[in-house]
Short mmCIF file of C-alpha atoms in Angstrom, two decimals:
data_model
loop_
_atom_site.label_atom_id
_atom_site.label_comp_id
_atom_site.label_asym_id
_atom_site.label_seq_id
_atom_site.Cartn_x
_atom_site.Cartn_y
_atom_site.Cartn_z
CA UNK Z 96 -8.28 28.85 13.49
CA UNK Z 97 -6.55 25.53 12.86
CA UNK Z 98 -4.94 25.20 9.42
CA UNK Z 99 -4.11 21.90 7.73
CA UNK Z 100 -0.88 22.07 5.73
CA UNK Z 101 -1.75 19.47 3.12
CA UNK Z 102 -4.95 21.26 2.14
CA UNK Z 103 -3.49 24.73 1.66
CA UNK Z 104 0.01 24.20 0.30
CA UNK Z 105 -0.96 23.48 -3.36
CA UNK Z 106 -3.28 26.50 -3.46
CA UNK Z 107 -0.59 28.90 -2.26
CA UNK Z 108 2.06 27.57 -4.63
CA UNK Z 109 -0.38 27.67 -7.57
CA UNK Z 110 -1.11 31.32 -6.85
CA UNK Z 111 2.60 32.13 -6.85
CA UNK Z 112 3.21 30.21 -10.06
CA UNK Z 113 0.32 32.05 -11.68
CA UNK Z 114 1.80 35.36 -10.57
CA UNK Z 115 5.09 34.52 -12.27
CA UNK Z 116 3.36 33.44 -15.45
CA UNK Z 117 1.09 36.48 -15.51
CA UNK Z 118 4.10 38.79 -15.49
CA UNK Z 119 6.04 36.96 -18.18
CA UNK Z 120 5.80 39.76 -20.73
CA UNK Z 121 6.31 42.73 -18.42
CA UNK Z 122 9.12 45.23 -18.43
CA UNK Z 123 11.22 44.00 -15.53
CA UNK Z 124 12.37 47.37 -14.25
CA UNK Z 125 12.14 50.01 -16.95
CA UNK Z 126 9.93 52.32 -14.87
CA UNK Z 127 12.66 52.79 -12.28
CA UNK Z 128 15.37 52.98 -14.92
CA UNK Z 129 13.66 55.83 -16.76
CA UNK Z 130 13.30 57.89 -13.60
CA UNK Z 131 16.70 56.95 -12.10
CA UNK Z 132 14.73 55.60 -9.17
CA UNK Z 133 15.22 52.36 -7.29
CA UNK Z 134 12.19 50.79 -5.61
CA UNK Z 135 12.93 48.12 -3.01
CA UNK Z 136 10.21 45.80 -1.72
CA UNK Z 137 10.13 45.12 2.02
CA UNK Z 138 8.13 42.41 3.76
CA UNK Z 139 6.69 44.89 6.26
CA UNK Z 140 6.69 48.62 6.95
CA UNK Z 141 9.31 50.21 9.23
CA UNK Z 142 7.98 50.61 12.76
CA UNK Z 143 10.37 53.27 14.11
CA UNK Z 144 12.83 55.62 12.41
CA UNK Z 145 15.01 56.12 15.46
CA UNK Z 146 17.89 53.61 15.59
CA UNK Z 147 17.95 53.66 19.38
CA UNK Z 148 14.41 52.30 19.54
CA UNK Z 149 13.77 50.19 16.44
CA UNK Z 150 14.33 46.44 16.55
CA UNK Z 151 12.50 45.34 13.39
CA UNK Z 152 14.26 44.47 10.14
CA UNK Z 153 12.31 46.94 7.98
CA UNK Z 154 13.45 49.86 10.12
CA UNK Z 155 17.04 48.63 9.88
CA UNK Z 156 16.79 48.77 6.09
CA UNK Z 157 16.07 52.49 6.35
CA UNK Z 158 19.04 53.00 8.68
CA UNK Z 159 21.39 51.20 6.29
CA UNK Z 160 20.84 53.87 3.64
CA UNK Z 161 20.01 56.95 5.75
CA UNK Z 162 22.49 56.65 8.64
CA UNK Z 163 26.10 55.81 9.30
CA UNK Z 164 27.53 54.16 12.39
CA UNK Z 165 30.99 54.46 13.83
CA UNK Z 166 31.80 51.08 12.26
CA UNK Z 167 30.36 49.19 9.31
CA UNK Z 168 31.03 45.83 7.68
CA UNK Z 169 31.85 44.48 4.25
CA UNK Z 170 29.83 41.81 2.41
CA UNK Z 171 31.79 39.06 4.19
CA UNK Z 172 31.02 40.51 7.63
CA UNK Z 173 34.45 42.03 8.37
CA UNK Z 174 34.42 45.26 10.37
CA UNK Z 175 35.45 48.47 8.61
CA UNK Z 176 35.73 52.14 9.57
CA UNK Z 177 32.66 54.27 8.86
CA UNK Z 178 32.13 57.55 10.74
CA UNK Z 179 35.15 56.58 12.80
CA UNK Z 180 38.16 56.51 10.50
CA UNK Z 181 40.16 54.57 13.11
CA UNK Z 182 40.03 53.37 16.72
CA UNK Z 183 42.31 52.34 19.58
CA UNK Z 184 41.83 49.87 22.42
CA UNK Z 185 43.19 51.36 25.66
CA UNK Z 186 43.40 50.43 29.35
CA UNK Z 187 43.53 46.66 28.70
CA UNK Z 188 40.30 46.78 26.75
CA UNK Z 189 38.31 48.95 29.16
CA UNK Z 190 38.41 52.02 26.93
CA UNK Z 191 37.83 52.25 23.20
CA UNK Z 192 38.80 55.54 21.54
CA UNK Z 193 37.19 56.41 18.20
CA UNK Z 194 38.61 59.10 15.92
CA UNK Z 195 35.82 60.61 13.82
CA UNK Z 196 36.10 61.38 10.14
CA UNK Z 197 36.30 65.17 9.63
CA UNK Z 198 33.94 67.02 7.29
CA UNK Z 199 30.93 64.67 7.61
CA UNK Z 200 27.60 66.46 7.40
CA UNK Z 201 24.10 65.59 8.50
CA UNK Z 202 21.27 65.93 6.01
CA UNK Z 203 20.28 69.29 7.53
CA UNK Z 204 23.79 70.71 6.94
CA UNK Z 205 25.14 70.39 10.47
CA UNK Z 206 28.65 68.97 10.75
CA UNK Z 207 29.10 65.73 12.65
CA UNK Z 208 30.93 66.13 15.96
CA UNK Z 209 31.73 64.08 19.03
CA UNK Z 210 28.71 65.53 20.84
CA UNK Z 211 26.38 63.72 18.40
CA UNK Z 212 27.98 60.37 19.21
CA UNK Z 213 27.80 61.13 22.93
CA UNK Z 214 24.11 62.08 22.65
CA UNK Z 215 23.21 58.95 20.68
CA UNK Z 216 24.67 56.62 23.30
CA UNK Z 217 24.16 58.67 26.46
CA UNK Z 218 20.40 58.79 25.92
CA UNK Z 219 20.38 55.00 25.90
CA UNK Z 220 22.60 54.65 28.95
CA UNK Z 221 20.74 57.16 31.13
CA UNK Z 222 17.25 56.05 30.14
CA UNK Z 223 16.30 59.25 28.33
CA UNK Z 224 15.29 56.91 25.50
CA UNK Z 225 13.54 53.75 26.64
CA UNK Z 226 14.92 50.86 24.61
CA UNK Z 227 15.84 47.18 24.85
CA UNK Z 228 19.10 48.10 23.11
CA UNK Z 229 20.53 49.08 26.46
CA UNK Z 230 20.97 45.34 27.02
CA UNK Z 231 23.12 45.13 23.88
CA UNK Z 232 25.73 47.37 25.53
CA UNK Z 233 25.92 45.76 28.97
CA UNK Z 234 29.51 46.73 29.76
CA UNK Z 235 29.31 50.33 28.54
CA UNK Z 236 29.36 52.82 31.43
CA UNK Z 237 29.85 56.18 29.74
CA UNK Z 238 30.67 57.88 26.46
CA UNK Z 239 32.67 61.11 26.58
CA UNK Z 240 34.00 63.61 24.07
CA UNK Z 241 37.77 63.99 24.23
CA UNK Z 242 37.58 66.75 21.63
CA UNK Z 243 35.32 67.60 18.67
CA UNK Z 244 36.45 64.57 16.68
CA UNK Z 245 37.43 62.05 19.37
CA UNK Z 246 35.12 59.94 21.53
CA UNK Z 247 35.94 57.55 24.37
CA UNK Z 248 33.75 54.57 25.24
CA UNK Z 249 34.47 53.54 28.84
CA UNK Z 250 33.59 49.99 29.91
CA UNK Z 251 33.44 48.32 33.30
CA UNK Z 252 35.50 45.42 31.91
CA UNK Z 253 36.97 44.33 28.56
CA UNK Z 254 34.28 43.53 26.00
CA UNK Z 255 35.11 41.59 22.85
CA UNK Z 256 31.81 42.15 20.99
CA UNK Z 257 32.23 45.95 21.05
CA UNK Z 258 32.64 46.46 17.30
CA UNK Z 259 29.88 44.00 16.48
CA UNK Z 260 27.45 45.82 18.75
CA UNK Z 261 28.32 49.21 17.31
CA UNK Z 262 27.85 47.82 13.81
CA UNK Z 263 24.60 45.98 14.34
CA UNK Z 264 22.58 48.20 16.62
CA UNK Z 265 23.11 51.88 16.07
CA UNK Z 266 23.54 54.70 13.60
CA UNK Z 267 24.46 58.15 14.83
CA UNK Z 268 21.72 60.78 15.20
CA UNK Z 269 22.17 64.51 15.87
CA UNK Z 270 22.67 65.96 19.32
CA UNK Z 271 19.28 66.73 20.87
CA UNK Z 272 17.20 64.56 18.54
CA UNK Z 273 14.32 62.57 20.03
CA UNK Z 274 12.60 59.37 18.86
CA UNK Z 275 9.47 61.40 18.13
CA UNK Z 276 11.41 63.85 15.96
CA UNK Z 277 13.21 61.07 14.11
CA UNK Z 278 9.97 59.20 13.46
CA UNK Z 279 8.59 62.37 11.91
CA UNK Z 280 11.71 63.43 9.98
CA UNK Z 281 14.84 61.31 10.38
CA UNK Z 282 18.09 63.25 10.02
CA UNK Z 283 21.25 61.21 9.45
CA UNK Z 284 24.57 61.26 7.63
CA UNK Z 285 23.83 58.45 5.17
CA UNK Z 286 24.00 58.48 1.36
CA UNK Z 287 20.23 58.98 1.15
CA UNK Z 288 18.01 61.37 3.10
CA UNK Z 289 14.41 60.69 4.07
CA UNK Z 290 12.02 63.08 2.29
CA UNK Z 291 8.68 61.37 2.90
CA UNK Z 292 7.17 58.73 5.13
CA UNK Z 293 3.80 57.11 4.52
CA UNK Z 294 2.27 54.15 6.37
CA UNK Z 295 3.72 51.65 3.91
CA UNK Z 296 6.52 53.63 2.24
CA UNK Z 297 9.68 55.58 3.01
CA UNK Z 298 10.96 57.78 0.19
CA UNK Z 299 14.59 58.94 0.15
CA UNK Z 300 16.68 61.07 -2.16
CA UNK Z 301 20.41 61.06 -2.87
CA UNK Z 302 22.37 63.21 -0.43
CA UNK Z 303 24.57 65.53 -2.48
CA UNK Z 304 27.02 66.19 0.36
CA UNK Z 305 27.65 62.66 1.50
CA UNK Z 306 31.27 62.20 2.50
CA UNK Z 307 31.67 59.17 0.22
CA UNK Z 308 30.20 61.08 -2.72
CA UNK Z 309 26.72 61.35 -4.10
CA UNK Z 310 25.02 58.03 -4.92
CA UNK Z 311 24.23 57.31 -8.57
CA UNK Z 312 20.55 56.59 -7.81
CA UNK Z 313 18.54 59.83 -7.45
CA UNK Z 314 15.50 58.48 -5.64
CA UNK Z 315 15.17 55.43 -3.41
CA UNK Z 316 11.77 54.11 -2.34
CA UNK Z 317 11.41 51.43 0.34
CA UNK Z 318 7.90 50.06 0.04
CA UNK Z 319 6.17 47.49 2.22
CA UNK Z 320 4.51 44.78 0.14
CA UNK Z 321 3.38 42.21 2.71
CA UNK Z 322 1.85 39.76 0.26
CA UNK Z 323 4.38 37.53 -1.52
CA UNK Z 324 2.26 37.15 -4.65
CA UNK Z 325 1.97 40.92 -4.95
CA UNK Z 326 5.74 41.29 -4.51
CA UNK Z 327 6.26 38.95 -7.44
CA UNK Z 328 3.79 40.86 -9.62
CA UNK Z 329 5.30 44.22 -8.72
CA UNK Z 330 8.78 42.98 -9.59
CA UNK Z 331 7.53 41.54 -12.87
CA UNK Z 332 5.86 44.74 -14.01
CA UNK Z 333 8.77 46.95 -12.93
CA UNK Z 334 7.07 48.90 -10.14
CA UNK Z 335 9.56 47.18 -7.80
CA UNK Z 336 13.19 46.76 -8.89
CA UNK Z 337 14.86 44.89 -6.01
CA UNK Z 338 13.85 42.38 -3.35
CA UNK Z 339 16.36 40.88 -0.93
CA UNK Z 340 15.39 37.72 0.96
CA UNK Z 341 11.76 38.62 0.38
CA UNK Z 342 10.65 36.39 -2.51
CA UNK Z 343 9.29 32.84 -2.20
CA UNK Z 344 11.87 30.18 -3.03
CA UNK Z 345 9.71 28.82 -5.88
CA UNK Z 346 9.83 32.21 -7.57
CA UNK Z 347 13.59 32.56 -7.06
CA UNK Z 348 14.09 29.24 -8.83
CA UNK Z 349 12.06 30.43 -11.83
CA UNK Z 350 13.69 33.85 -12.05
CA UNK Z 351 17.20 32.40 -12.26
CA UNK Z 352 16.51 31.55 -15.90
CA UNK Z 353 14.63 34.75 -16.79
CA UNK Z 354 16.85 37.21 -18.75
CA UNK Z 355 14.86 40.19 -17.43
CA UNK Z 356 16.21 39.57 -13.92
CA UNK Z 357 19.39 38.94 -11.98
CA UNK Z 358 19.50 36.54 -9.04
CA UNK Z 359 22.46 36.83 -6.65
CA UNK Z 360 22.83 34.06 -4.04
CA UNK Z 361 25.40 33.85 -1.25
CA UNK Z 362 25.81 32.17 2.16
CA UNK Z 363 24.02 34.20 4.79
CA UNK Z 364 23.97 34.84 8.52
CA UNK Z 365 20.23 34.79 9.18
CA UNK Z 366 19.21 32.07 11.64
CA UNK Z 367 15.71 30.56 11.43
CA UNK Z 368 14.37 28.93 14.57
CA UNK Z 369 11.35 27.96 16.61
CA UNK Z 370 11.06 29.91 19.83
CA UNK Z 371 9.57 28.22 22.91
CA UNK Z 372 8.00 29.54 26.09
CA UNK Z 373 10.05 27.74 28.73
CA UNK Z 374 7.64 28.79 31.47
CA UNK Z 375 4.89 26.75 29.81
CA UNK Z 376 4.33 23.51 31.81
CA UNK Z 377 4.78 21.29 28.75
CA UNK Z 378 7.62 23.13 27.01
CA UNK Z 379 9.54 23.54 30.26
CA UNK Z 380 10.25 19.79 30.06
CA UNK Z 381 13.49 19.04 28.14
CA UNK Z 382 12.18 15.69 26.91
CA UNK Z 383 9.18 17.39 25.29
CA UNK Z 384 11.40 19.91 23.52
CA UNK Z 385 13.68 17.09 22.33
CA UNK Z 386 10.72 15.10 21.04
CA UNK Z 387 9.40 18.07 19.06
CA UNK Z 388 12.86 18.58 17.59
CA UNK Z 389 13.16 14.93 16.56
CA UNK Z 390 9.75 15.09 14.88
CA UNK Z 391 10.72 17.96 12.54
CA UNK Z 392 12.35 16.94 9.25
CA UNK Z 393 14.55 19.98 8.74
CA UNK Z 394 16.36 18.58 5.70
CA UNK Z 395 13.04 18.11 3.94
CA UNK Z 396 11.91 21.59 4.99
CA UNK Z 397 15.03 23.20 3.46
CA UNK Z 398 15.07 20.99 0.38
CA UNK Z 399 11.41 21.37 -0.55
CA UNK Z 400 9.82 24.54 0.83
CA UNK Z 401 13.06 26.55 0.70
CA UNK Z 402 14.37 24.93 -2.51
CA UNK Z 403 17.79 24.39 -0.98
CA UNK Z 404 18.30 28.06 -0.03
CA UNK Z 405 19.65 27.26 3.41
CA UNK Z 406 21.68 24.91 5.59
CA UNK Z 407 20.35 22.87 8.50
CA UNK Z 408 22.08 23.99 11.69
CA UNK Z 409 22.41 23.07 15.36
CA UNK Z 410 23.69 26.52 16.33
CA UNK Z 411 22.93 30.19 15.83
CA UNK Z 412 26.44 30.86 14.49
CA UNK Z 413 26.73 30.67 10.68
CA UNK Z 414 29.14 28.20 9.03
CA UNK Z 415 32.61 29.60 8.46
CA UNK Z 416 32.43 31.98 11.43
CA UNK Z 417 35.34 31.74 13.89
CA UNK Z 418 32.94 30.81 16.73
CA UNK Z 419 30.94 28.16 14.83
CA UNK Z 420 31.02 24.74 16.50
CA UNK Z 421 31.80 22.31 13.69
CA UNK Z 422 31.60 19.26 15.95
CA UNK Z 423 28.00 19.44 17.15
CA UNK Z 424 26.19 16.20 16.30
CA UNK Z 425 23.26 16.61 13.90
CA UNK Z 426 19.87 15.93 15.49
CA UNK Z 427 18.17 13.53 13.08
CA UNK Z 428 14.57 13.36 11.97
CA UNK Z 429 13.39 10.42 14.07
CA UNK Z 430 9.63 10.24 14.73
CA UNK Z 431 9.95 6.85 16.43
CA UNK Z 432 12.44 8.24 18.95
CA UNK Z 433 10.13 11.23 19.48
CA UNK Z 434 7.18 8.95 20.28
CA UNK Z 435 9.31 6.90 22.66
CA UNK Z 436 10.48 10.03 24.50
CA UNK Z 437 6.91 11.24 24.94
CA UNK Z 438 5.74 7.81 26.11
CA UNK Z 439 8.55 7.69 28.68
CA UNK Z 440 7.63 11.21 29.84
CA UNK Z 441 4.12 10.03 30.66
CA UNK Z 442 2.55 11.68 27.62
CA UNK Z 443 1.29 8.56 25.91
CA UNK Z 444 -0.96 8.74 22.86
CA UNK Z 445 -4.45 8.11 24.33
CA UNK Z 446 -5.76 6.17 21.33
CA UNK Z 447 -2.70 4.98 19.40
CA UNK Z 448 -3.20 5.88 15.75
CA UNK Z 449 -6.62 7.39 16.49
CA UNK Z 450 -7.55 11.07 16.23
CA UNK Z 451 -6.97 12.06 19.85
CA UNK Z 452 -3.63 13.86 20.45
CA UNK Z 453 -1.14 13.45 23.27
CA UNK Z 454 -1.44 17.19 23.91
CA UNK Z 455 -2.08 20.45 22.09
CA UNK Z 456 0.16 23.44 21.40
CA UNK Z 457 -0.34 26.79 19.70
CA UNK Z 458 2.14 28.00 17.07
CA UNK Z 459 2.25 31.70 16.19
CA UNK Z 460 3.55 33.01 12.89
CA UNK Z 461 3.07 35.87 10.46
CA UNK Z 462 0.62 35.83 7.55
CA UNK Z 463 3.49 35.87 5.01
CA UNK Z 464 2.86 32.95 2.67
CA UNK Z 465 6.12 31.03 2.91
CA UNK Z 466 6.32 31.24 6.70
CA UNK Z 467 2.68 30.24 6.99
CA UNK Z 468 3.40 27.24 4.77
CA UNK Z 469 6.39 26.42 6.97
CA UNK Z 470 4.17 26.43 10.04
CA UNK Z 471 1.68 24.18 8.29
CA UNK Z 472 4.39 21.67 7.33
CA UNK Z 473 5.69 21.61 10.92
CA UNK Z 474 2.11 21.17 12.11
CA UNK Z 475 1.80 18.08 9.89
CA UNK Z 476 5.15 16.67 11.11
CA UNK Z 477 4.19 17.03 14.77
CA UNK Z 478 0.82 15.42 14.11
CA UNK Z 479 2.72 12.27 13.09
CA UNK Z 480 3.96 11.87 16.67
CA UNK Z 481 0.62 12.72 18.26
CA UNK Z 482 1.08 16.44 18.94
CA UNK Z 483 -1.79 18.63 17.76
CA UNK Z 484 -0.73 22.14 16.73
CA UNK Z 485 -3.06 25.07 16.27
CA UNK Z 486 -1.57 27.73 13.99
CA UNK Z 487 -2.37 31.35 14.76
CA UNK Z 488 -1.18 33.75 12.06
CA UNK Z 489 -1.20 37.54 12.32
CA UNK Z 490 0.01 40.57 10.43
CA UNK Z 491 3.68 40.95 11.29
CA UNK Z 492 3.39 43.93 13.68
CA UNK Z 493 0.78 42.13 15.79
CA UNK Z 494 2.67 38.85 15.70
CA UNK Z 495 5.97 40.51 16.65
CA UNK Z 496 4.35 42.39 19.53
CA UNK Z 497 3.06 39.09 20.94
CA UNK Z 498 6.55 37.58 20.67
CA UNK Z 499 8.16 40.52 22.48
CA UNK Z 500 5.59 40.31 25.27
CA UNK Z 501 6.07 36.57 25.73
CA UNK Z 502 2.51 35.85 24.62
CA UNK Z 503 3.13 32.50 22.93
CA UNK Z 504 3.78 28.79 23.39
CA UNK Z 505 5.72 28.38 20.13
CA UNK Z 506 6.61 30.79 17.32
CA UNK Z 507 8.94 30.93 14.35
CA UNK Z 508 11.22 33.85 13.52
CA UNK Z 509 14.63 34.68 12.08
CA UNK Z 510 17.52 36.36 13.87
CA UNK Z 511 19.22 38.46 11.21
CA UNK Z 512 22.79 39.60 10.76
CA UNK Z 513 24.57 37.41 13.30
CA UNK Z 514 28.18 38.60 13.29
CA UNK Z 515 29.27 37.80 16.87
CA UNK Z 516 28.50 34.96 19.31
CA UNK Z 517 27.40 37.55 21.85
CA UNK Z 518 24.00 37.06 20.21
CA UNK Z 519 23.63 34.33 22.83
CA UNK Z 520 23.89 36.92 25.61
CA UNK Z 521 21.26 39.21 24.13
CA UNK Z 522 18.79 36.42 23.38
CA UNK Z 523 19.33 33.76 26.05
CA UNK Z 524 21.13 35.14 29.11
CA UNK Z 525 18.93 34.82 32.19
CA UNK Z 526 19.27 38.55 32.91
CA UNK Z 527 18.05 39.47 29.42
CA UNK Z 528 14.37 38.69 29.90
CA UNK Z 529 12.32 41.55 28.38
CA UNK Z 530 12.41 44.48 28.79
CA UNK Z 531 16.11 44.03 29.65
CA UNK Z 532 16.80 42.11 26.46
CA UNK Z 533 15.40 39.55 24.04
CA UNK Z 534 15.29 36.37 26.12
CA UNK Z 535 11.63 36.04 25.21
CA UNK Z 536 11.35 32.35 26.06
CA UNK Z 537 12.65 32.92 29.62
CA UNK Z 538 15.59 30.52 29.36
CA UNK Z 539 17.71 30.27 32.52
CA UNK Z 540 20.93 28.31 32.93
CA UNK Z 541 23.72 29.67 35.20
CA UNK Z 542 26.43 27.56 33.49
CA UNK Z 543 25.43 28.92 30.09
CA UNK Z 544 25.39 32.49 31.48
CA UNK Z 545 28.90 32.08 32.89
CA UNK Z 546 30.34 30.86 29.60
CA UNK Z 547 28.93 33.66 27.47
CA UNK Z 548 30.01 36.21 30.08
CA UNK Z 549 33.58 34.86 30.03
CA UNK Z 550 33.60 34.79 26.23
CA UNK Z 551 32.59 38.43 26.08
CA UNK Z 552 35.37 39.50 28.49
CA UNK Z 553 38.07 38.55 25.99
CA UNK Z 554 39.05 40.75 23.05
CA UNK Z 555 40.95 38.21 20.95
CA UNK Z 556 38.63 35.79 19.07
CA UNK Z 557 41.13 32.97 19.64
CA UNK Z 558 40.71 33.41 23.40
CA UNK Z 559 36.93 33.74 23.16
CA UNK Z 560 36.32 30.67 21.04
CA UNK Z 561 36.53 27.89 23.68
CA UNK Z 562 33.85 29.53 25.86
CA UNK Z 563 31.40 29.78 22.98
CA UNK Z 564 32.06 26.23 21.83
CA UNK Z 565 31.03 24.95 25.25
CA UNK Z 566 28.04 27.31 25.35
CA UNK Z 567 26.85 25.92 22.02
CA UNK Z 568 27.04 22.39 23.43
CA UNK Z 569 24.75 23.43 26.29
CA UNK Z 570 22.45 25.18 23.81
CA UNK Z 571 22.22 22.01 21.71
CA UNK Z 572 21.43 19.95 24.81
CA UNK Z 573 18.91 22.31 26.48
CA UNK Z 574 17.14 23.42 23.28
CA UNK Z 575 15.90 26.85 24.37
CA UNK Z 576 15.39 27.33 20.62
CA UNK Z 577 14.77 24.64 18.05
CA UNK Z 578 17.32 25.46 15.35
CA UNK Z 579 15.99 25.09 11.81
CA UNK Z 580 18.48 26.46 9.25
CA UNK Z 581 20.82 29.28 8.28
CA UNK Z 582 19.25 31.08 5.33
CA UNK Z 583 20.99 31.89 2.08
CA UNK Z 584 20.99 35.59 1.16
CA UNK Z 585 19.21 36.10 -2.14
CA UNK Z 586 18.89 39.35 -4.08
CA UNK Z 587 16.52 39.43 -7.07
CA UNK Z 588 16.58 42.55 -9.22
CA UNK Z 589 15.92 44.00 -12.64
CA UNK Z 590 18.54 43.04 -15.24
CA UNK Z 591 19.35 46.70 -15.92
CA UNK Z 592 20.84 47.28 -12.47
CA UNK Z 593 24.52 46.99 -11.60
CA UNK Z 594 26.63 47.44 -8.49
CA UNK Z 595 24.60 45.22 -6.17
CA UNK Z 596 26.39 42.98 -3.66
CA UNK Z 597 24.84 40.64 -1.10
CA UNK Z 598 25.60 41.33 2.54
CA UNK Z 599 25.33 38.37 4.90
CA UNK Z 600 21.88 39.22 6.28
CA UNK Z 601 20.47 41.09 3.30
CA UNK Z 602 21.44 44.61 4.31
CA UNK Z 603 21.08 47.37 1.71
CA UNK Z 604 24.53 48.92 2.09
CA UNK Z 605 25.38 48.29 -1.56
CA UNK Z 606 22.49 50.48 -2.75
CA UNK Z 607 24.88 53.43 -2.49
CA UNK Z 608 26.97 51.77 -5.23
CA UNK Z 609 24.09 50.76 -7.49
CA UNK Z 610 23.13 52.36 -10.79
CA UNK Z 611 21.07 51.68 -13.85
CA UNK Z 612 23.19 50.28 -16.64
CA UNK Z 613 23.55 52.65 -19.58
CA UNK Z 614 21.83 51.51 -22.73
CA UNK Z 615 24.16 50.88 -25.61
#
């Protein structure tokens, strides 16, 4: 079904505004406060509860509170010890030795040992667990236990993104555990343990024996609320206490001035983009991709729909990161140049300003209101240069499955938690076409591959930087993705909560520090 942006946008925004107004007199969190429970709204339900398999954001939110990895990060994205209290880089970067923290227990009482780390990674390396995450550890050859509390990761060559990959992709699961067992009853070492899983909800309780100490919150509920209007209503009436990056920008703007809520905003590391099928006859042409890019007014998109909660970008790397290319020229909004490019490419408008398009494309997105509105606005912008876009929106699980299978011409998504430029290898290296990775648009460029390979072979960021700067220049020229913006990270919560801190991609690590403020 084709959707016209101008017809639907006022209706959606009116519904959201009405939701805010309808909740104006509600409690803003007292239900959770009374029960010492924290209820967090998620955009969608977790798909898998095994960290070796899951790739969706909702599943990651469970792992952030129920599991620990060898390494974690602070709110600024710096790497910190977690289950590994320290590590060494040996053999010129070909071996990384991790020394495990003693006395850590799993939720079932078992004590963490090197064999659990070996099992978690070995099952990925040997194919016991089928997962695209094997591609995220391309240089890892084997993981061995030196003793009960020491583990060696042996690589075929030095690999600079090692800590980033360990942080972003995996938590440690017990020796012998299977994806089926973890989906039924996840056992981890995190501050909260899973006690119940329903189709739209994961319920966790504080783990008394956590090595950092018991969390202050007794019960943590992660609940999928796919509809944005419903998320607003639930937050207003107190049946949801926290939403991170999951409220419409219009609502965030209104809640800033509401004393019943806190709004915490910080620069983020979530990259919003339009993905393209580069095997499609039209989108395989660089001049067509460039014309589409020129037709999209990204500044207007960020300033209006997103209410300024983002920064237009030409690169996947967030501002301030050591690998960010500060010198990339900004691609302007230039419909006239877009029309000229298409004319030169032999894709002239058949009837000038008439109703017939130059060509037609399909654009896939989720049914979530703000992203559907974004697709509608882009549809309208492309219509101005003679490109007709048909929007196809689906529930997230269906939409995401199509994206992973390459069943699209165009789609919009967000890469979350970018902490290392090796994201380019996972998403755009020619050898990372699914199922070997996440190069879903089938981009292939040997010069780009070489640069990101060389960048990954260095350990020191200062040595890696030049390779990634050049790779970003190729990225900006080839446009395998159409970069939109880097999102701000926004946490909206009940006023009675304290201890929350934003992490760069909205992770829930700070939940272990949160508590309900005592009433005076």
